[in-house]
Structure formats: C-alpha cells, structure tokens
Coordinates of C-alpha atoms in Angstrom, one line a residue:
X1 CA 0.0 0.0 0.0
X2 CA 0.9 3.6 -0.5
X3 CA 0.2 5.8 2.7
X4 CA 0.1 9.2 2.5
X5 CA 0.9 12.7 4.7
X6 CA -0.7 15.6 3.9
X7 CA 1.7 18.5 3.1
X8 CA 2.4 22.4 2.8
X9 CA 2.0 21.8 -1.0
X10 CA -1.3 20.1 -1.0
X11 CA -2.4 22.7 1.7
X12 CA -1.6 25.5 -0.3
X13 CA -4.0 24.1 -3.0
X14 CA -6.6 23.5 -1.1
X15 CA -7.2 25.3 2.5
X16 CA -9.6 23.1 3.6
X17 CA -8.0 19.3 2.3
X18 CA -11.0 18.3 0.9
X19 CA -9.7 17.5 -2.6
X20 CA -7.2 15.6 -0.8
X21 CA -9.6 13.8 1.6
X22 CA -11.7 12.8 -1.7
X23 CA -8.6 11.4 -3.5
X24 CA -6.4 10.0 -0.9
X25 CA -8.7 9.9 2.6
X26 CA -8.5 11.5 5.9
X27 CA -5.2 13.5 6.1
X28 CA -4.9 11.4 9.7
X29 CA -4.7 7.9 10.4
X30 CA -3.7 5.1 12.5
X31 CA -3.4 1.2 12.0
X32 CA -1.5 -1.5 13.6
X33 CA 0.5 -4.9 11.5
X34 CA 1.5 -7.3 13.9
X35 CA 3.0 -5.6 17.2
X36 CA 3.5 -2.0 15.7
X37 CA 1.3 1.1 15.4
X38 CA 0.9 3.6 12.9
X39 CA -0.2 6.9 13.1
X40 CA -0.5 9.8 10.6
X41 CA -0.9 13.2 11.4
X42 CA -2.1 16.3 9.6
X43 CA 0.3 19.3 10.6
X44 CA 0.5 20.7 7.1
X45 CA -0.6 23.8 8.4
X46 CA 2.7 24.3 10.4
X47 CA 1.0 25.6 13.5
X48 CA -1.1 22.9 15.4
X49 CA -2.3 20.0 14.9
X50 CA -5.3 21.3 16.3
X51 CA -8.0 20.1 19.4
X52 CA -9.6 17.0 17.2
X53 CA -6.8 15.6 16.2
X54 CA -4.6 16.3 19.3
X55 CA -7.4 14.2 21.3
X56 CA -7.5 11.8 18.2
X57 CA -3.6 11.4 19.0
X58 CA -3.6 11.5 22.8
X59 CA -6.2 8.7 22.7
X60 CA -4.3 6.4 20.1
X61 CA -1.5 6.5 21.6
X62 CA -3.0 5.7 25.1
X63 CA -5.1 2.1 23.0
X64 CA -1.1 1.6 21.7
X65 CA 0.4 1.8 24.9
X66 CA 0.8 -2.5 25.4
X67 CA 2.1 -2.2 21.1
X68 CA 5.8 -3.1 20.9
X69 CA 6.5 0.1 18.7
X70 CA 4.8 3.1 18.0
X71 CA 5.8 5.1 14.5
X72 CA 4.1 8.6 14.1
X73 CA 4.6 10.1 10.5
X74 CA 3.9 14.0 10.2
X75 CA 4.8 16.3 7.6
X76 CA 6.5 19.5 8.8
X77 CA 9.3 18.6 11.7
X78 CA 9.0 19.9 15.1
X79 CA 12.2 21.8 14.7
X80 CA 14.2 22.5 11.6
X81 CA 17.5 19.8 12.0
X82 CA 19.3 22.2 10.3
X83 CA 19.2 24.5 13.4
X84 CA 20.0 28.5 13.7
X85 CA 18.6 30.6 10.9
X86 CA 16.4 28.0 9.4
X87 CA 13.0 27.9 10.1
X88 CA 11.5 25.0 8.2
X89 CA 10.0 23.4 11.0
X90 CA 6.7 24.3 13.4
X91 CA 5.9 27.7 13.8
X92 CA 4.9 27.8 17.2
X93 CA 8.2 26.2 19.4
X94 CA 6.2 26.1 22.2
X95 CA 3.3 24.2 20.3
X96 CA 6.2 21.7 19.3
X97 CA 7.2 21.4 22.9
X98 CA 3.9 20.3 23.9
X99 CA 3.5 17.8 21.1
X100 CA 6.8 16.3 21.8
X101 CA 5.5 16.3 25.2
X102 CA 2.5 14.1 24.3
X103 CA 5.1 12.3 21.6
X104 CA 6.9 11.3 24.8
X105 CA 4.2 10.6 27.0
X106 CA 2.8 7.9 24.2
X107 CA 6.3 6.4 24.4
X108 CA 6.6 7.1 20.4
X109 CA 9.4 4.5 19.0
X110 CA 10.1 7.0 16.1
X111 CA 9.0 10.3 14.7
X112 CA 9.1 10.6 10.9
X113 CA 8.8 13.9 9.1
X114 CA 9.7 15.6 5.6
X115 CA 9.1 19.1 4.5
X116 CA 13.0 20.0 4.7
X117 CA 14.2 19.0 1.2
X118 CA 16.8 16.7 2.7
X119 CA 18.3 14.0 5.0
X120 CA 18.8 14.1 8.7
X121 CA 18.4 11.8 12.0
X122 CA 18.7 12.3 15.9
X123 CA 16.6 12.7 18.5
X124 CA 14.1 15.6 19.9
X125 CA 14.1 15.1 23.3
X126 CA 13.8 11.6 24.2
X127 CA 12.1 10.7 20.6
X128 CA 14.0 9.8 18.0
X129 CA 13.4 11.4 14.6
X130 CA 14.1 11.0 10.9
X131 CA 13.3 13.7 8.3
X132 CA 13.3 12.5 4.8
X133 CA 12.2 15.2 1.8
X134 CA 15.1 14.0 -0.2
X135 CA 12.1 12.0 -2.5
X136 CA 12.2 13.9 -5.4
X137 CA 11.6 17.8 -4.9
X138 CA 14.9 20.2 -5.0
X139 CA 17.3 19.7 -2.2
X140 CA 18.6 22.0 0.7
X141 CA 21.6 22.6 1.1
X142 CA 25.0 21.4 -0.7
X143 CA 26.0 19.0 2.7
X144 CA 26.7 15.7 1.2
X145 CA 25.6 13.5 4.1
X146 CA 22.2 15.4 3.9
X147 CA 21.3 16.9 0.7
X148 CA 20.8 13.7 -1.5
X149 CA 17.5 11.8 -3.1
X150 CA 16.9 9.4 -0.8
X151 CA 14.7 6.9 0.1
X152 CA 14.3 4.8 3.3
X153 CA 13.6 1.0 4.5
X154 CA 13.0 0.3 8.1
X155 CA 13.1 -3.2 9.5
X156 CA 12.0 -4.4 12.4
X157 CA 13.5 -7.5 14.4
X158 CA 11.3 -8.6 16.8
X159 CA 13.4 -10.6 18.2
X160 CA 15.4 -7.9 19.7
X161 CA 14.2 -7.0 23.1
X162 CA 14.5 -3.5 23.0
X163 CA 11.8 -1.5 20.8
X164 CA 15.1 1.0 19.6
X165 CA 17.6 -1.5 19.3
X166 CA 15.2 -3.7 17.0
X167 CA 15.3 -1.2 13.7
X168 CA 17.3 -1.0 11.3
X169 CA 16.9 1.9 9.4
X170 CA 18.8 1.7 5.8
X171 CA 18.8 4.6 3.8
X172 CA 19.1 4.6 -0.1
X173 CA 20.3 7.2 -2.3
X174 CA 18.4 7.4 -5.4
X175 CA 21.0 8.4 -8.5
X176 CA 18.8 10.6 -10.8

C-alpha cells in the first residue's frame, strides 16, 4: 500500500483538504500490522495539529500503549535539524514542545517527518526522529551526508528485546 501525509504543498492548493480527503482519505490515520502502530498526522498547516486531532492522538496513543512500537509520521518537523537561521519546521516552538511532550508521553518509537528537502536523524528530546524530503523535490543545502534523493527502509527484528535497538533503518540514495 501507499500511505500518504498531507503536506504544505497540498495545503496551499486546497485550505480546507478536501480534494485531498476525496482522493487520498482522511489526512490522519492510525493502523496496527503485527505488534506495531501507525499513526498519521495532519500538521501541514505548520501551527497545530489542532484540538480534534490532538485528542485523536492522545487517545491512540493511550489504545497503543501494550504495542511493541509506535511510528508517528507528520509532515512538517518539530524543529528544523538544520538548526539557527532555518526555520523549516513548526511555527509555534512552544506548540512543538507540547506535542513532543504528548510524543513522549505515548512512548513514540520513532517520529518521521519531511518538509526540509533533505536527510537528517537524531533525536528531539527523548524521541527519536528521521526527516526525509530527499524523494524527489529540489534539495537544501550542498552538505553531502544530507542533501541527496533518498529513500528509506525500516526493519523491524522482533526478536530484539529493546523497541530501539530492534530497527534498522537503511537509507538509499536514489541516482537521478
């Protein structure tokens, strides 16, 4: 299957999503295979995710709390990796601060995001994070260990006892 995060881009061309809800779905989502949980969020507004959703969330993440691993995809970072003058992340900091807050609450595995037209991993607080917008738009940046098409594959081991210790995250450049 093909799952899909709403973005700035399909924002901007419609406010209110609902060409994107009538050809991809409802821009936020949640499903379980085997002893992981999925959940999609729409942030694509850059501010909040707003009082629906953030209940949606709060409450998924409390059903998910006995699941192994718990993945939350959003589109626009909580902070821009790139750190200092960039800005290509959540406009509110203290809004970000109080989703990483729920984020670490719900005991979140790992936080995927995009929006910054590159490659970067580490952690925001105690969550660990991947953004990945190397997938086809121009790149950020001239910093060869970040500014590359990319693409990603995540395995899971469950038969290593520790949640973080049991992925293994390989990422491929893609030679245009």
């Amino acid at each position: 299957p093909l799952l899909a995060a709403m973005g700035n881009h399909e924002r901007a061309a419609d406010p209110k999503g609902l060409l994107y809800q009538r050809l991809v779905g409802d821009p936020w989502y949640a499903f379980s295979v085997g002893e992981a949980v999925f959940l999609v969020l729409d942030n694509s507004n850059a501010h909040s995710l707003g009082r629906e959703q953030e209940r949606w969330l709060e409450e998924r993440l409390f059903e998910a709390r006995k699941a192994r691993f718990r993945f939350v995809f959003l589109h626009v970072p909580l902070e821009d990796p790139r750190g200092g003058r960039f800005k290509h992340a959540m406009s509110d900091p203290s809004y970000a601060r109080k989703l990483l807050e729920i984020f670490e609450r719900g005991n979140v595995t790992l936080l995927f995001a995009s929006h910054v037209h590159a490659y970067y991993a580490g952690r925001w607080g105690k969550i660990p994070f991947i953004v990945t917008g190397g997938g086809g738009a121009s790149l950020y940046g001239k910093d060869p260990a970040a500014s590359f098409y990319h693409y990603l594959r995540v395995d899971v081991d469950t038969t290593v006892p520790e949640p973080e210790k049991a992925l293994r995250i390989t990422v491929r450049p893609v030679h245009p």
